[in-house]
XYZ file of C-alpha atoms in Angstrom:
661
model
C -10.429 -22.061 -95.771
C -13.237 -24.052 -93.293
C -12.455 -27.125 -91.235
C -15.294 -29.802 -90.268
C -15.202 -29.496 -86.432
C -13.982 -26.623 -84.286
C -11.568 -27.835 -82.336
C -9.131 -24.674 -82.506
C -6.471 -24.401 -80.123
C -4.202 -21.763 -80.020
C -1.438 -20.623 -77.440
C 0.892 -18.600 -76.781
C 4.043 -20.081 -75.060
C 7.960 -20.072 -73.992
C 10.089 -20.563 -76.617
C 13.382 -21.643 -77.192
C 15.867 -19.682 -79.743
C 19.088 -21.125 -80.945
C 21.002 -19.079 -83.777
C 19.154 -16.860 -85.744
C 16.024 -14.697 -86.321
C 13.117 -15.910 -88.408
C 11.564 -13.379 -91.011
C 9.648 -11.853 -92.370
C 7.397 -10.369 -89.770
C 3.619 -12.262 -89.430
C 0.408 -10.441 -88.628
C -0.932 -11.624 -85.101
C -3.154 -15.094 -85.753
C -6.228 -14.918 -84.131
C -7.471 -17.536 -82.297
C -10.819 -19.101 -84.011
C -14.029 -20.630 -81.953
C -14.868 -22.360 -85.586
C -12.379 -23.866 -87.818
C -12.384 -23.348 -91.682
C -13.613 -25.336 -93.946
C -16.458 -24.491 -95.482
C -18.212 -27.684 -94.430
C -18.594 -26.302 -91.247
C -21.095 -27.585 -89.489
C -22.021 -28.360 -85.313
C -19.292 -28.942 -82.971
C -18.522 -32.715 -83.169
C -20.655 -32.924 -86.384
C -18.985 -34.389 -89.618
C -18.379 -32.656 -92.900
C -21.680 -31.066 -94.620
C -22.948 -34.155 -96.624
C -23.941 -31.053 -99.386
C -20.290 -30.988 -99.832
C -19.485 -34.840 -100.004
C -19.192 -36.939 -103.355
C -19.410 -40.467 -103.240
C -21.067 -43.834 -104.171
C -24.067 -45.499 -101.926
C -22.289 -46.050 -97.992
C -20.022 -48.810 -98.239
C -20.202 -52.015 -96.444
C -18.186 -52.865 -93.577
C -15.025 -54.322 -94.265
C -14.798 -58.452 -94.564
C -11.702 -58.675 -92.226
C -11.085 -62.053 -93.531
C -10.020 -60.629 -96.766
C -8.334 -58.303 -94.763
C -6.070 -60.342 -93.275
C -5.147 -62.193 -96.360
C -3.119 -59.463 -97.267
C -0.796 -60.243 -94.761
C 0.897 -63.023 -96.767
C 4.701 -63.512 -97.469
C 5.391 -63.287 -101.178
C 6.793 -66.282 -102.663
C 7.619 -65.711 -106.157
C 9.085 -62.355 -107.283
C 8.040 -60.466 -110.776
C 11.116 -59.893 -112.476
C 9.532 -58.372 -115.837
C 5.945 -58.754 -116.822
C 3.909 -57.003 -119.373
C 0.211 -56.256 -117.954
C -2.971 -55.252 -119.848
C -5.862 -53.610 -118.064
C -8.564 -56.328 -117.410
C -11.012 -52.905 -116.760
C -11.039 -49.949 -119.071
C -8.314 -48.525 -120.889
C -5.068 -46.629 -119.488
C -4.815 -42.926 -121.071
C -2.120 -42.304 -123.265
C -0.568 -38.999 -121.309
C -0.007 -40.974 -118.256
C 3.655 -41.734 -118.838
C 6.350 -42.726 -115.643
C 6.875 -45.241 -113.428
C 5.104 -45.488 -110.001
C 7.139 -46.771 -107.533
C 5.968 -48.673 -103.928
C 7.630 -49.981 -100.925
C 6.126 -52.479 -98.210
C 6.777 -55.953 -95.609
C 6.447 -58.616 -97.728
C 8.038 -61.663 -96.047
C 6.145 -62.453 -92.486
C 7.934 -65.663 -92.527
C 11.824 -65.048 -92.130
C 13.754 -66.662 -94.702
C 11.522 -67.950 -97.188
C 12.754 -66.770 -100.124
C 14.238 -69.789 -102.241
C 17.699 -69.176 -103.348
C 18.296 -69.013 -107.392
C 18.111 -72.925 -108.474
C 22.023 -73.011 -109.746
C 23.342 -70.763 -106.153
C 26.329 -72.307 -104.341
C 24.518 -71.137 -101.289
C 21.800 -73.570 -99.822
C 19.732 -72.611 -96.752
C 20.258 -75.010 -93.999
C 16.327 -74.917 -93.695
C 13.487 -75.044 -96.691
C 10.968 -72.058 -97.030
C 7.706 -72.592 -95.517
C 4.453 -71.123 -95.881
C 3.237 -69.034 -93.420
C 1.787 -70.169 -90.283
C 3.732 -73.890 -90.185
C 6.507 -72.735 -88.176
C 5.894 -70.172 -85.972
C 8.893 -69.351 -84.511
C 9.872 -68.035 -88.360
C 6.809 -66.372 -88.401
C 7.209 -61.976 -87.190
C 5.200 -60.753 -84.587
C 4.424 -56.974 -86.486
C 3.938 -56.743 -90.079
C 6.175 -54.120 -89.881
C 9.064 -56.682 -88.711
C 8.545 -57.971 -92.397
C 11.349 -57.956 -94.741
C 10.870 -54.428 -97.476
C 9.916 -55.524 -101.285
C 9.576 -53.065 -104.326
C 6.806 -52.940 -106.673
C 7.160 -51.171 -109.778
C 5.203 -50.305 -112.359
C 5.825 -48.398 -115.746
C 3.257 -46.544 -118.038
C 4.276 -46.263 -121.355
C 1.571 -44.367 -122.534
C 1.651 -43.869 -126.358
C 2.983 -47.124 -128.952
C 6.214 -46.639 -129.484
C 6.108 -47.819 -132.803
C 3.540 -45.323 -133.891
C 5.192 -42.045 -132.522
C 8.784 -42.911 -134.359
C 10.830 -44.382 -131.269
C 11.618 -47.334 -133.204
C 12.341 -47.311 -136.696
C 11.048 -50.153 -138.820
C 13.660 -52.165 -139.436
C 13.598 -52.212 -135.230
C 9.821 -52.702 -135.019
C 9.477 -56.559 -135.533
C 11.697 -57.003 -132.575
C 9.504 -54.582 -130.547
C 7.228 -55.303 -128.015
C 4.040 -53.131 -128.367
C 3.341 -51.261 -125.069
C 0.670 -49.096 -125.849
C -2.244 -49.363 -123.558
C 0.039 -51.708 -121.224
C 2.386 -51.634 -118.209
C 5.586 -53.373 -117.458
C 5.791 -55.133 -113.949
C 8.377 -55.586 -111.106
C 8.455 -56.597 -107.946
C 11.921 -57.630 -106.144
C 12.528 -58.003 -102.447
C 15.360 -55.640 -101.038
C 18.471 -57.669 -100.628
C 19.425 -55.883 -97.389
C 22.248 -57.791 -95.270
C 19.704 -59.252 -92.701
C 17.352 -60.138 -95.914
C 20.371 -62.286 -96.896
C 21.323 -63.632 -93.363
C 18.279 -65.174 -92.689
C 17.798 -66.537 -96.346
C 21.032 -68.600 -95.993
C 19.825 -69.488 -92.176
C 16.461 -70.365 -93.596
C 14.871 -68.884 -89.824
C 14.826 -66.055 -87.632
C 17.488 -64.505 -86.677
C 16.122 -60.841 -85.386
C 14.538 -60.755 -82.470
C 15.392 -57.548 -81.237
C 12.153 -56.166 -81.086
C 9.864 -59.613 -80.096
C 9.628 -57.880 -76.867
C 8.255 -55.024 -77.426
C 5.705 -56.227 -80.016
C 4.418 -58.188 -77.315
C 4.098 -55.764 -75.238
C 0.955 -52.994 -74.883
C 2.613 -50.201 -73.039
C 2.480 -47.806 -75.908
C -1.257 -48.640 -76.797
C -2.158 -49.322 -79.986
C 0.061 -46.211 -81.050
C 2.829 -48.264 -79.945
C 2.551 -51.006 -82.156
C 0.028 -49.611 -84.287
C -1.035 -52.027 -87.061
C -0.427 -49.911 -90.061
C 2.823 -47.854 -89.138
C 4.100 -48.219 -85.426
C 5.372 -45.700 -83.165
C 7.854 -48.405 -81.827
C 9.950 -48.970 -84.994
C 13.496 -50.315 -84.178
C 15.589 -51.095 -81.153
C 17.390 -48.513 -79.487
C 20.727 -49.628 -79.194
C 22.237 -47.525 -81.934
C 24.498 -48.649 -84.731
C 24.847 -52.278 -86.774
C 23.772 -54.935 -84.606
C 21.810 -57.846 -84.580
C 18.653 -56.181 -82.497
C 17.935 -53.532 -84.733
C 17.013 -55.330 -88.469
C 16.823 -52.877 -91.216
C 14.361 -54.337 -93.461
C 14.309 -51.152 -95.870
C 10.467 -51.682 -96.149
C 8.748 -48.092 -95.500
C 9.590 -45.664 -98.648
C 10.900 -46.023 -102.090
C 11.720 -42.608 -103.134
C 13.164 -41.870 -106.855
C 15.236 -39.060 -107.283
C 18.019 -37.936 -109.840
C 17.686 -40.865 -111.518
C 18.499 -43.138 -108.094
C 15.703 -45.047 -106.655
C 16.424 -45.851 -102.395
C 14.141 -48.269 -100.375
C 13.845 -46.290 -96.546
C 13.300 -47.753 -93.179
C 13.538 -45.690 -89.909
C 16.678 -46.709 -88.134
C 19.370 -47.597 -90.919
C 21.040 -46.329 -93.820
C 18.599 -46.442 -96.885
C 19.507 -49.135 -99.573
C 20.083 -48.141 -103.349
C 18.120 -49.917 -105.923
C 18.498 -50.584 -109.713
C 15.271 -48.540 -110.990
C 14.556 -50.942 -113.778
C 15.367 -54.264 -112.701
C 15.000 -53.684 -108.737
C 17.804 -55.261 -108.014
C 19.556 -54.511 -104.795
C 23.096 -52.311 -104.992
C 23.146 -52.439 -101.408
C 23.441 -49.547 -98.403
C 23.713 -46.481 -99.055
C 25.903 -43.332 -97.636
C 24.515 -40.706 -100.140
C 27.742 -40.220 -101.234
C 29.504 -39.910 -98.744
C 27.660 -37.484 -96.791
C 26.711 -39.548 -94.283
C 30.002 -40.377 -92.336
C 29.781 -43.366 -90.855
C 27.930 -46.818 -91.673
C 26.581 -47.054 -88.394
C 24.585 -43.928 -88.814
C 20.741 -44.044 -88.461
C 18.673 -42.718 -91.148
C 14.906 -42.158 -90.856
C 12.082 -43.326 -93.569
C 11.193 -40.004 -95.051
C 12.459 -38.104 -97.656
C 10.639 -34.303 -98.991
C 11.161 -32.816 -102.228
C 11.040 -29.270 -102.695
C 9.382 -28.711 -105.756
C 10.035 -25.356 -106.583
C 14.056 -25.757 -106.325
C 13.644 -29.257 -107.444
C 16.324 -30.545 -104.377
C 15.837 -33.482 -101.972
C 16.298 -33.098 -97.975
C 16.530 -36.567 -95.901
C 16.880 -36.480 -92.030
C 18.743 -38.347 -89.629
C 18.254 -38.948 -85.759
C 20.981 -40.588 -83.322
C 18.832 -41.136 -80.559
C 20.336 -40.931 -76.954
C 18.412 -41.127 -73.401
C 20.256 -37.778 -72.777
C 20.252 -35.983 -75.873
C 19.670 -36.925 -79.365
C 21.593 -35.465 -82.499
C 19.718 -34.701 -85.611
C 21.564 -34.338 -88.936
C 19.653 -32.964 -92.008
C 20.885 -33.302 -95.702
C 19.984 -31.478 -98.829
C 20.808 -32.331 -102.646
C 20.163 -30.941 -106.071
C 18.673 -32.216 -108.775
C 21.714 -34.042 -110.011
C 21.475 -35.906 -106.155
C 24.724 -34.029 -105.523
C 25.081 -32.132 -101.738
C 24.382 -28.607 -102.518
C 26.978 -25.845 -102.204
C 26.175 -24.302 -98.779
C 27.349 -25.627 -95.843
C 28.026 -28.991 -97.817
C 24.346 -29.638 -98.039
C 24.553 -30.751 -94.649
C 23.825 -29.020 -90.852
C 23.813 -30.861 -87.123
C 21.959 -30.066 -84.163
C 21.193 -31.817 -80.758
C 17.866 -32.489 -79.960
C 16.152 -32.504 -76.108
C 16.171 -36.311 -74.531
C 14.841 -39.366 -76.720
C 13.991 -38.093 -79.933
C 12.185 -40.459 -81.602
C 10.355 -38.399 -85.058
C 9.853 -40.032 -88.163
C 8.572 -37.500 -90.575
C 9.326 -34.017 -91.610
C 8.234 -30.867 -93.213
C 9.785 -28.914 -95.386
C 9.367 -25.448 -96.586
C 11.304 -22.793 -98.590
C 13.551 -21.652 -95.704
C 13.490 -24.568 -92.914
C 12.698 -28.155 -91.624
C 9.855 -28.447 -89.497
C 9.857 -31.571 -86.987
C 7.544 -32.668 -83.874
C 8.659 -34.270 -81.183
C 6.588 -36.256 -78.805
C 7.440 -36.732 -75.040
C 8.464 -39.508 -73.293
C 9.039 -41.126 -70.270
C 12.310 -42.631 -70.131
C 12.941 -45.396 -67.599
C 16.339 -44.989 -66.957
C 17.337 -48.588 -65.871
C 15.339 -50.400 -68.240
C 17.592 -47.992 -71.250
C 20.297 -48.924 -69.354
C 20.187 -52.986 -69.501
C 17.892 -53.731 -72.661
C 17.256 -50.692 -74.514
C 13.933 -52.178 -75.032
C 11.628 -49.925 -76.891
C 8.225 -50.972 -75.407
C 9.686 -50.889 -72.044
C 12.092 -47.948 -71.874
C 10.460 -45.495 -73.451
C 6.911 -44.480 -73.063
C 4.365 -41.698 -74.296
C 3.867 -38.791 -72.223
C 0.443 -36.919 -71.769
C 2.280 -33.607 -72.581
C 2.755 -30.851 -75.399
C 5.149 -32.117 -77.849
C 8.164 -29.500 -78.872
C 7.875 -28.457 -82.383
C 11.335 -27.456 -83.705
C 11.547 -25.378 -87.012
C 15.605 -25.433 -88.491
C 16.795 -23.660 -91.270
C 17.700 -25.210 -93.846
C 21.014 -26.502 -95.738
C 21.364 -23.712 -97.930
C 19.334 -20.762 -95.590
C 21.802 -18.153 -94.818
C 20.862 -19.107 -90.990
C 21.568 -22.836 -91.813
C 21.519 -24.576 -88.369
C 19.568 -22.490 -86.375
C 16.932 -23.944 -84.848
C 13.689 -22.195 -83.133
C 11.884 -24.878 -80.432
C 8.268 -24.258 -79.633
C 6.063 -26.023 -77.521
C 2.647 -27.032 -78.999
C -0.289 -27.097 -76.967
C -1.448 -30.472 -75.660
C -5.318 -31.121 -76.317
C -5.288 -34.964 -74.641
C -3.597 -36.481 -77.589
C 0.110 -37.088 -78.102
C 1.366 -35.873 -81.503
C 2.935 -38.924 -81.874
C 3.429 -40.938 -84.819
C 2.594 -37.746 -86.815
C 2.538 -38.179 -90.696
C 3.222 -34.918 -92.008
C 1.587 -34.548 -95.631
C 2.930 -31.172 -96.481
C 4.264 -27.830 -95.134
C 4.936 -23.871 -96.503
C 5.378 -20.706 -95.716
C 2.592 -18.480 -96.553
C 3.338 -14.584 -97.834
C 2.873 -13.443 -93.829
C 5.865 -16.221 -92.475
C 3.019 -18.575 -91.171
C 4.594 -21.933 -91.332
C 1.391 -24.296 -92.212
C 1.289 -27.862 -92.329
C -0.858 -31.041 -92.710
C -0.693 -33.847 -91.153
C -2.484 -37.531 -89.834
C -2.445 -37.475 -85.983
C -2.693 -40.928 -84.191
C -4.376 -41.251 -81.022
C -4.472 -44.344 -79.112
C -8.204 -46.015 -79.577
C -8.048 -47.956 -76.318
C -6.915 -51.499 -77.957
C -3.976 -53.234 -77.194
C -4.268 -56.916 -76.762
C -1.135 -58.796 -76.707
C -3.736 -61.631 -78.072
C -2.861 -59.717 -81.388
C 0.721 -60.267 -81.726
C 0.474 -63.584 -83.329
C 0.045 -63.840 -87.389
C -2.102 -63.522 -89.337
C -2.850 -60.282 -86.865
C -6.176 -58.618 -88.028
C -8.980 -61.570 -89.339
C -11.434 -59.941 -86.968
C -12.284 -56.049 -86.197
C -11.827 -56.066 -82.864
C -8.169 -57.626 -83.729
C -7.739 -54.978 -85.825
C -8.911 -52.228 -83.507
C -7.162 -54.190 -80.657
C -4.027 -52.653 -82.752
C -4.961 -50.083 -84.419
C -5.011 -46.136 -83.586
C -7.830 -43.426 -84.469
C -6.174 -41.672 -87.313
C -7.768 -37.680 -88.021
C -6.413 -35.104 -90.271
C -5.517 -31.561 -88.406
C -3.743 -28.095 -90.329
C -0.868 -26.584 -87.740
C -0.282 -22.838 -88.380
C 2.676 -21.504 -87.022
C 3.456 -17.792 -86.047
C 7.730 -18.725 -85.408
C 8.177 -15.387 -84.246
C 5.835 -14.691 -81.694
C 5.645 -18.608 -80.239
C 1.975 -19.474 -81.323
C 0.934 -22.684 -82.650
C -2.449 -23.515 -83.713
C -4.395 -26.471 -84.930
C -7.261 -27.266 -86.675
C -8.632 -31.123 -86.851
C -9.452 -31.345 -90.796
C -11.693 -34.536 -90.333
C -12.400 -37.489 -87.831
C -12.597 -39.795 -90.299
C -10.175 -42.575 -89.996
C -7.665 -41.402 -92.707
C -4.257 -43.228 -93.689
C -1.250 -41.912 -95.761
C -2.076 -38.927 -96.675
C -0.476 -37.007 -100.554
C -0.881 -34.302 -102.277
C 0.572 -33.338 -106.132
C 4.272 -33.653 -105.452
C 4.565 -30.297 -107.936
C 2.975 -28.516 -104.771
C 5.220 -30.393 -102.602
C 6.759 -27.737 -100.064
C 4.604 -25.140 -101.363
C 1.018 -24.117 -100.904
C -1.539 -27.074 -101.658
C -5.394 -27.135 -101.946
C -5.831 -31.188 -102.525
C -5.068 -34.281 -100.735
C -5.619 -37.584 -101.153
C -5.800 -39.939 -98.529
C -6.557 -44.140 -98.082
C -9.828 -44.003 -95.866
C -11.146 -46.750 -93.772
C -14.891 -47.800 -94.616
C -16.534 -46.608 -91.169
C -16.570 -43.088 -91.270
C -15.061 -42.007 -87.747
C -14.582 -45.467 -86.899
C -11.431 -47.499 -86.582
C -11.258 -50.008 -89.785
C -8.600 -50.575 -92.302
C -8.303 -48.084 -95.245
C -10.111 -49.584 -98.239
C -11.291 -46.477 -100.114
C -9.775 -43.281 -101.454
C -10.644 -39.452 -100.221
C -9.593 -36.301 -102.109
C -10.371 -32.986 -100.017
C -10.821 -29.540 -101.101
C -9.175 -27.591 -99.020
C -10.606 -24.445 -100.342
C -14.281 -25.070 -100.700
C -14.542 -27.963 -98.242
C -15.970 -30.314 -101.077
C -14.988 -33.747 -100.225
C -15.577 -37.214 -102.431
C -14.642 -40.414 -101.951
C -14.688 -44.251 -103.658
C -14.709 -47.308 -101.914
C -14.408 -50.595 -103.482
C -16.039 -53.791 -102.629
C -16.183 -55.355 -99.144
C -13.142 -57.353 -99.592
C -10.950 -55.006 -101.106
C -8.265 -52.764 -99.713
C -6.592 -49.992 -101.471
C -3.332 -48.746 -100.190
C -1.735 -45.408 -100.667
C -2.938 -43.027 -103.287
C -0.575 -41.688 -105.336
C -0.747 -38.642 -107.611
C 0.380 -39.247 -110.992
C 1.341 -36.423 -113.041
C -0.875 -35.767 -116.684
C 1.275 -35.082 -119.348
C 0.502 -31.677 -120.271
C -1.308 -30.196 -117.626
C -0.132 -28.535 -114.883
C -3.237 -28.171 -112.608
C -3.060 -29.605 -109.140
C -5.848 -31.938 -109.774
C -5.996 -32.293 -113.689
C -3.760 -35.756 -113.173
C -4.381 -39.440 -112.201
C -4.269 -41.009 -108.706
C -2.556 -44.806 -108.802
C -2.606 -47.375 -105.841
C -2.495 -50.827 -105.227
C -5.937 -52.675 -104.611
C -5.967 -56.300 -102.585
C -8.647 -58.589 -103.400
C -8.972 -60.293 -99.823
C -11.100 -62.778 -101.484
C -9.260 -64.055 -104.606
C -6.101 -63.141 -103.125
C -4.479 -61.117 -105.977
C -3.625 -57.639 -106.515
C -4.443 -54.625 -109.003
C -3.216 -51.145 -109.856
C -6.607 -48.788 -109.739
C -5.904 -45.757 -112.378
C -8.559 -42.843 -111.168
C -9.098 -39.105 -112.210
C -7.905 -36.969 -109.587
C -10.463 -34.407 -110.259
C -13.013 -37.084 -109.977
C -12.320 -39.396 -107.264
C -15.733 -40.496 -106.966
C -16.474 -41.756 -110.561
C -13.978 -44.807 -109.032
C -11.597 -46.500 -111.072
C -10.910 -45.521 -115.319
C -8.581 -48.904 -115.427
C -7.372 -51.404 -113.540
C -4.154 -53.465 -113.874
C -3.493 -56.964 -112.628
C 0.178 -56.759 -110.734
C 0.167 -60.796 -111.232
C 0.871 -61.854 -107.974
C -0.703 -60.373 -104.380
C 1.208 -57.400 -103.208
C 0.634 -57.291 -99.250
C 0.040 -54.289 -97.616
C 2.317 -51.663 -98.293
C 3.371 -48.336 -97.114
C 4.966 -45.606 -98.950
C 5.888 -44.693 -102.347
C 6.611 -42.141 -105.556
C 5.661 -41.878 -109.060
C 8.436 -40.522 -111.225
C 7.297 -38.516 -113.940
C 10.423 -37.448 -116.067
C 11.886 -38.369 -118.958
C 14.454 -40.322 -117.464
C 12.113 -42.732 -115.792
C 9.912 -43.508 -118.685
C 12.086 -46.868 -120.074
C 10.924 -49.009 -122.819
C 10.319 -52.185 -122.138
C 13.291 -53.492 -123.480
C 15.494 -51.964 -121.938
C 13.612 -52.913 -118.305
C 13.906 -56.589 -119.808
C 17.292 -56.841 -120.718
C 17.791 -54.944 -117.114
C 16.308 -57.440 -115.628
C 17.382 -60.350 -117.496
C 21.124 -59.534 -115.909
C 19.644 -59.247 -112.190
C 18.466 -61.970 -112.506
C 21.623 -64.059 -114.363
C 23.773 -61.888 -111.585
C 22.159 -63.588 -108.715
C 22.183 -66.686 -110.253
C 25.468 -66.961 -110.591
C 26.950 -64.735 -107.144
C 27.370 -67.272 -104.150
C 26.199 -64.272 -102.048
C 23.236 -63.299 -103.734
C 24.162 -60.329 -105.169
C 25.439 -58.910 -101.663
C 26.760 -55.493 -103.467
C 27.797 -52.780 -100.896
C 28.163 -49.496 -103.034
C 27.071 -45.298 -103.137
C 25.992 -42.817 -105.049
C 29.865 -41.572 -105.349
C 30.273 -44.790 -107.785
C 31.758 -46.965 -104.940
C 31.538 -51.112 -106.389
C 30.035 -52.047 -109.626
C 26.717 -50.501 -110.300
C 24.245 -51.919 -112.425
C 24.259 -48.581 -114.759
C 27.736 -50.057 -115.616
C 26.719 -53.514 -116.343
C 26.406 -52.767 -119.957
C 30.161 -51.979 -120.537
C 31.262 -55.223 -118.580
C 28.740 -58.433 -119.318
C 27.050 -56.992 -122.246
C 27.023 -61.293 -123.821
C 24.988 -61.857 -120.448
C 22.375 -59.896 -121.722
C 21.178 -61.500 -125.163
């Protein structure tokens, strides 16, 4: 495998080992003066154009159109059947696509149900009309979830319904059932009732440029929450960062608080979840990351209780039924040095991998206010790589810490795309790194933020794609730059999660290595060095690409790539479908969503049979959710978890079947 820039770094450093020995033995890793993707050319040059496949170079981004993607969604989509406006949907694309992201930038601006007993003291207002209600950074916006279910074939033709039922059955052949709802977090409900912004704990940090473009990065900031632990008004859980479906359950996640359980069909909110009780206290913090072990069909989460003197890491592992694994009751706990602001992790067959950037903590500010922009600053030092034995490992909770060689760029806000163990025991992971681009202008904290390229660059870090290789036994770490292009939201085929992968898909800026917003879609072949890209019009912007399995095809790139596409000129959104093995050819179908969905973050595609609902099932559940919210004085604020406490929507047909007719 060859990389496009000869930026390999390797070092043998002192390491700390706690409680276990890593095995098997590994071959010595050799320093590489030239990295590996076969596209490698002279140092600092871009990937060999003979291995690149894309349409003519894209135009510079229309930044006014991009900034239109930061507007509040005032109308939810309960249940709608969508037909492609271009192309046709493949019949072997079956399952449900979910995506999470902030969608309310003017606090408390979703109108309550018409018959609600609770009315806000202040009515909803358009964005920009009352600046006291506007958030200072898109990441502070309340989270919402988009769901789109692909039905594939016609359910009447295939006999899934009999002829007597056919008259009442909607023809879904080649169509998609769309839903879009806000997550009814406690903070969302509180601001909705008051009709104003109540949570201002991060505003000082958002107005402070001490973290540079990494600290308040427009796409996803390093400073994600207030440092006062627990449930408090300074730490607003927006549940806006990731949607994950596993074991028939849908969660939305945010770094610093508990996940929320959301009904997978109607997207109604069940409430904060303690994952069936494995998280012991409601005030415990969770990350916004989850990783599925595709080989064992398990899912792992983690949370960090952060303190300046030392942080506590909790790792949780669940089986395919979303039950804690038997070994160690599915959980391990260990201590990390200092203030650990870690927002992503990797999972291999035996280990979890964490990268902790070094921080300089201002003790006085931390004691007085715990505002992250004033209390913690990134240090220009080596980051710490923690390798932790998974809860199911015989050495569960054992940890080895190795310093990563410092190359002038802090390993902060790392997005780990995938990780795995090679046959000789080397741990390999690919990640998107963020570097300070030299911006950080305070003038960019006011909505609509990035209406010019200069404003965007003042709020955005420089991205690049890297491969890390780790020999835990010898304490060796190497890292190679795969691409210096501006990339976002890297993903792999979920069937290779925690296993060796060949392909990476990512959203790409239209200016090559220049800092520009995510717009097109790029695919990397790590075996051959080939790369292909597709870019839409200058006023169109793709989000995270998501691999969707093609029924009957188990090859690594035989499926499809799904992505939301925001049209900033017409202020509308579509879902685009591309062939994963021919990304450069562009979309084979475009499906209108029906509303303008703001630029979001992370999602998933559920291809299992339990996520293949009929339109009638979804519509019935959605009607129930609407009626329950209309009749509920608390707007459906329910606390429940996976243990079945509280009344869940899974049980509603049994108790409220008459409401569904």
